[in-house]
């Protein structure tokens, strides 16, 4: 979708700045962009360092804040002031997390178990939103440093199972960090986009996204259709991941080196050293079949086979979740077209093999599994920036949406630049007595006359019960959902009959076309205004002619001949002037007709009133 700003003073169009994609993870976070030259999604990193920024915040003496790798280094030394896994607390109350209280080494406040949690650091209290915003601020400033430009707009990813409160919390964190969060997208959707799945129009596929990180496991089953991602089901385990693989290896290392597990646990620095060693061994075993090393002066050797035997039950657990997700989506493994691997722990060969065997197909694992979500977010950001001409997703409506009213005028229901999802409704009525149907024509564009805009759809609301003109109440409502699909509903409120159609406003419009339509509306603005005024005058005149004709027909008996003659000639001249381009002439003829009909209309009204009062006591 093109987001085009118009500079009101010059009328020129302004292109948007770069929008970044952010994976705000439980363990690590990162930023990606579409590289301006290679046009490829690229994770941002400083020279040789990693693109991953640990999602960890440390509060030092006098409250100085560090985020990332240096904060991670303080996890063991200063656990009370080092906040990790804050994503697990987003949008949660203490009741939601109390069973896992011991997981958090910092202080999670429990004074009000129903309200959203707060974290206490020293004598200060922080919400998860504030803590996440500190991580986002760090990401923003790193990105600005690398890109040498201001970064103010972002797409941020969240797990597919995040509810509205959690999504809103993520948005708020972004805003607090000084980012305009243009879109929150699901992590599995982003991962699929990174593999190019869902980027082609008319693609219809069912995808499984298997995401095994350091501490969490998620499986999502998605259906993609015409660029729209629908989450069919999700499953997982919020406390299962690579950290558990590490624990298996810690035990194996203790066994092989004859280090007593209890002694190790009591010695924090030894425990940390063995845990780090275990993780290193695990990574080695992703490509080697045996690892030999030393810890605490003791030698050990661990084979891939031993490691795999130790973690088999954990990998099997993830497969049980996959089966459940498929069951919930009412699908068999044979109905899955693509399997996408996400998360650092999918590098473990046993994980890949087991998943591939379960789904009976080759899995997508070519991209860096730590970066794939952020890369997809960057693709989405690029689409929102209007750079990806092939694939237009909506975030705001680039052009106004409305319906045709009398005289071919555009009646705007949703103005351009409205944030979606959005809805609007307006009431209309019939022009003729007993009119059984009403044509609803939906248009997109900025011009006053529909003939200059783009017709999106047309339908008839039929079955309106016979009523005098003006009596039916037809409510036309527009609803644009988050996927940019417009639903147009017309309902006659007195009888309840209704009709609904679905329109894709964006379909087939390129950025250039949108730009041209906007430019045309600016260049033709004054001409359009004149035309609108003329059409409105004509419409008013036509209605006036019809009602007056009806009136004299019905009330002939009560009118003087002269009155009838005068009215007829005023009607004739109004009809003649209708075809002229002169709105003022039309108005003055309407006025003239009014002058003639007013006296007898009032007289007849008085008669009608006194008739209806007869016999009634006041
Ligand atoms: P994530 O939460 O997606 O960043 O995943 C981090 C997890 O991936 C940690 O448990 C890492 O130990 C694990 N990981 C990273 N590299 C490898 C590797 N080469 N082999 C196995 N696990 C890895």
mmCIF file of C-alpha atoms in Angstrom, residues 318-460:
data_model
loop_
_atom_site.group_PDB
_atom_site.id
_atom_site.type_symbol
_atom_site.label_atom_id
_atom_site.label_comp_id
_atom_site.label_asym_id
_atom_site.label_seq_id
_atom_site.Cartn_x
_atom_site.Cartn_y
_atom_site.Cartn_z
ATOM 1 C CA UNK A 318 6.782 -30.463 20.506
ATOM 2 C CA UNK A 319 5.388 -33.061 18.097
ATOM 3 C CA UNK A 320 2.468 -33.716 20.441
ATOM 4 C CA UNK A 321 1.733 -29.971 20.267
ATOM 5 C CA UNK A 322 1.906 -30.115 16.445
ATOM 6 C CA UNK A 323 -0.626 -32.975 16.374
ATOM 7 C CA UNK A 324 -2.954 -31.016 18.615
ATOM 8 C CA UNK A 325 -2.648 -27.877 16.467
ATOM 9 C CA UNK A 326 -3.472 -29.906 13.340
ATOM 10 C CA UNK A 327 -6.427 -31.490 15.106
ATOM 11 C CA UNK A 328 -7.727 -28.082 16.160
ATOM 12 C CA UNK A 329 -7.408 -26.876 12.577
ATOM 13 C CA UNK A 330 -9.179 -30.018 11.355
ATOM 14 C CA UNK A 331 -6.272 -30.901 9.116
ATOM 15 C CA UNK A 332 -4.030 -33.884 8.490
ATOM 16 C CA UNK A 333 -0.272 -33.605 7.951
ATOM 17 C CA UNK A 334 -0.862 -34.290 4.238
ATOM 18 C CA UNK A 335 -2.828 -31.044 3.986
ATOM 19 C CA UNK A 336 0.133 -28.907 5.014
ATOM 20 C CA UNK A 337 1.832 -27.396 1.953
ATOM 21 C CA UNK A 338 4.852 -25.781 3.625
ATOM 22 C CA UNK A 339 6.701 -26.095 6.920
ATOM 23 C CA UNK A 340 8.734 -23.106 8.106
ATOM 24 C CA UNK A 341 11.386 -23.419 10.809
ATOM 25 C CA UNK A 342 11.933 -20.531 13.225
ATOM 26 C CA UNK A 343 14.065 -20.086 16.355
ATOM 27 C CA UNK A 344 17.674 -20.900 17.176
ATOM 28 C CA UNK A 345 16.869 -24.372 18.503
ATOM 29 C CA UNK A 346 15.655 -25.588 15.127
ATOM 30 C CA UNK A 347 19.357 -25.754 14.227
ATOM 31 C CA UNK A 348 19.578 -28.956 16.252
ATOM 32 C CA UNK A 349 19.531 -31.690 13.582
ATOM 33 C CA UNK A 350 17.254 -33.995 15.599
ATOM 34 C CA UNK A 351 14.617 -31.245 15.697
ATOM 35 C CA UNK A 352 14.746 -30.741 11.940
ATOM 36 C CA UNK A 353 14.645 -34.452 11.203
ATOM 37 C CA UNK A 354 11.772 -35.154 13.579
ATOM 38 C CA UNK A 355 9.665 -32.275 12.269
ATOM 39 C CA UNK A 356 10.390 -33.164 8.662
ATOM 40 C CA UNK A 357 9.430 -36.784 9.326
ATOM 41 C CA UNK A 358 6.217 -35.809 11.109
ATOM 42 C CA UNK A 359 5.011 -33.535 8.298
ATOM 43 C CA UNK A 360 6.469 -35.864 5.706
ATOM 44 C CA UNK A 361 8.128 -33.077 3.733
ATOM 45 C CA UNK A 362 11.276 -31.002 3.491
ATOM 46 C CA UNK A 363 11.181 -28.042 5.821
ATOM 47 C CA UNK A 364 12.180 -24.425 5.043
ATOM 48 C CA UNK A 365 15.415 -23.870 6.946
ATOM 49 C CA UNK A 366 17.656 -21.928 4.559
ATOM 50 C CA UNK A 367 17.360 -18.590 6.340
ATOM 51 C CA UNK A 368 18.925 -17.837 9.698
ATOM 52 C CA UNK A 369 16.235 -19.118 12.097
ATOM 53 C CA UNK A 370 17.060 -16.365 14.600
ATOM 54 C CA UNK A 371 16.494 -13.655 12.013
ATOM 55 C CA UNK A 372 13.660 -15.012 9.931
ATOM 56 C CA UNK A 373 10.853 -13.264 11.878
ATOM 57 C CA UNK A 374 12.560 -9.868 11.733
ATOM 58 C CA UNK A 375 13.276 -10.356 8.004
ATOM 59 C CA UNK A 376 9.581 -10.990 7.411
ATOM 60 C CA UNK A 377 8.690 -7.918 9.467
ATOM 61 C CA UNK A 378 11.018 -5.905 7.203
ATOM 62 C CA UNK A 379 9.195 -7.245 4.141
ATOM 63 C CA UNK A 380 5.897 -6.190 5.673
ATOM 64 C CA UNK A 381 7.376 -2.779 6.506
ATOM 65 C CA UNK A 382 8.510 -2.400 2.908
ATOM 66 C CA UNK A 383 5.034 -3.241 1.680
ATOM 67 C CA UNK A 384 3.572 -0.586 3.996
ATOM 68 C CA UNK A 385 6.161 1.911 2.764
ATOM 69 C CA UNK A 386 4.768 1.331 -0.705
ATOM 70 C CA UNK A 387 8.001 0.020 -2.157
ATOM 71 C CA UNK A 388 6.728 -3.426 -3.008
ATOM 72 C CA UNK A 389 4.525 -2.812 -5.995
ATOM 73 C CA UNK A 390 3.525 -6.403 -6.418
ATOM 74 C CA UNK A 391 1.854 -6.794 -3.118
ATOM 75 C CA UNK A 392 -0.345 -4.160 -1.625
ATOM 76 C CA UNK A 393 -1.451 -4.566 1.954
ATOM 77 C CA UNK A 394 -3.558 -1.938 3.610
ATOM 78 C CA UNK A 395 -2.772 -0.092 6.752
ATOM 79 C CA UNK A 396 -4.639 3.067 6.012
ATOM 80 C CA UNK A 397 -7.057 3.652 3.168
ATOM 81 C CA UNK A 398 -5.126 5.471 0.453
ATOM 82 C CA UNK A 399 -8.270 6.778 -1.211
ATOM 83 C CA UNK A 400 -11.719 7.719 0.058
ATOM 84 C CA UNK A 401 -14.506 5.179 -0.164
ATOM 85 C CA UNK A 402 -18.105 6.118 -0.720
ATOM 86 C CA UNK A 403 -21.268 5.526 -2.678
ATOM 87 C CA UNK A 404 -22.997 7.250 -5.528
ATOM 88 C CA UNK A 405 -25.899 9.461 -4.536
ATOM 89 C CA UNK A 406 -28.372 11.450 -6.612
ATOM 90 C CA UNK A 407 -26.945 13.248 -9.581
ATOM 91 C CA UNK A 408 -23.854 11.042 -9.705
ATOM 92 C CA UNK A 409 -22.285 12.660 -6.641
ATOM 93 C CA UNK A 410 -19.718 10.872 -4.515
ATOM 94 C CA UNK A 411 -20.872 10.570 -0.923
ATOM 95 C CA UNK A 412 -17.784 9.663 1.110
ATOM 96 C CA UNK A 413 -18.311 7.237 4.000
ATOM 97 C CA UNK A 414 -14.682 6.518 4.812
ATOM 98 C CA UNK A 415 -12.275 9.372 4.025
ATOM 99 C CA UNK A 416 -8.812 8.655 2.695
ATOM 100 C CA UNK A 417 -6.054 8.096 5.243
ATOM 101 C CA UNK A 418 -8.449 6.467 7.710
ATOM 102 C CA UNK A 419 -6.665 3.925 9.841
ATOM 103 C CA UNK A 420 -8.007 0.450 9.366
ATOM 104 C CA UNK A 421 -9.878 -1.466 10.638
ATOM 105 C CA UNK A 422 -12.627 1.120 10.471
ATOM 106 C CA UNK A 423 -16.354 1.397 9.887
ATOM 107 C CA UNK A 424 -18.911 4.000 8.959
ATOM 108 C CA UNK A 425 -22.626 4.058 8.218
ATOM 109 C CA UNK A 426 -25.144 6.506 6.799
ATOM 110 C CA UNK A 427 -28.846 6.443 6.056
ATOM 111 C CA UNK A 428 -30.400 6.982 2.650
ATOM 112 C CA UNK A 429 -33.917 6.816 1.333
ATOM 113 C CA UNK A 430 -35.852 6.182 -1.848
ATOM 114 C CA UNK A 431 -36.738 8.801 -4.460
ATOM 115 C CA UNK A 432 -39.895 7.247 -5.853
ATOM 116 C CA UNK A 433 -43.118 6.008 -4.287
ATOM 117 C CA UNK A 434 -43.182 2.232 -3.956
ATOM 118 C CA UNK A 435 -39.580 1.964 -5.145
ATOM 119 C CA UNK A 436 -38.820 -1.759 -4.657
ATOM 120 C CA UNK A 437 -35.037 -1.663 -4.927
ATOM 121 C CA UNK A 438 -32.081 0.603 -4.487
ATOM 122 C CA UNK A 439 -28.833 0.500 -6.408
ATOM 123 C CA UNK A 440 -25.725 0.801 -4.254
ATOM 124 C CA UNK A 441 -22.617 1.724 -6.246
ATOM 125 C CA UNK A 442 -19.357 1.743 -4.345
ATOM 126 C CA UNK A 443 -16.591 4.083 -5.493
ATOM 127 C CA UNK A 444 -13.025 4.888 -4.518
ATOM 128 C CA UNK A 445 -11.417 8.264 -5.089
ATOM 129 C CA UNK A 446 -11.281 11.908 -4.171
ATOM 130 C CA UNK A 447 -13.352 13.537 -6.897
ATOM 131 C CA UNK A 448 -16.818 14.941 -6.281
ATOM 132 C CA UNK A 449 -18.440 13.179 -9.188
ATOM 133 C CA UNK A 450 -18.352 9.407 -9.203
ATOM 134 C CA UNK A 451 -17.702 9.377 -12.937
ATOM 135 C CA UNK A 452 -14.155 10.552 -12.162
ATOM 136 C CA UNK A 453 -13.600 7.956 -9.463
ATOM 137 C CA UNK A 454 -13.080 4.234 -9.629
ATOM 138 C CA UNK A 455 -16.056 1.929 -9.346
ATOM 139 C CA UNK A 456 -15.372 -0.978 -7.019
ATOM 140 C CA UNK A 457 -18.707 -2.701 -6.871
ATOM 141 C CA UNK A 458 -22.383 -2.348 -7.483
ATOM 142 C CA UNK A 459 -25.385 -4.223 -6.183
ATOM 143 C CA UNK A 460 -29.111 -3.886 -5.773
#
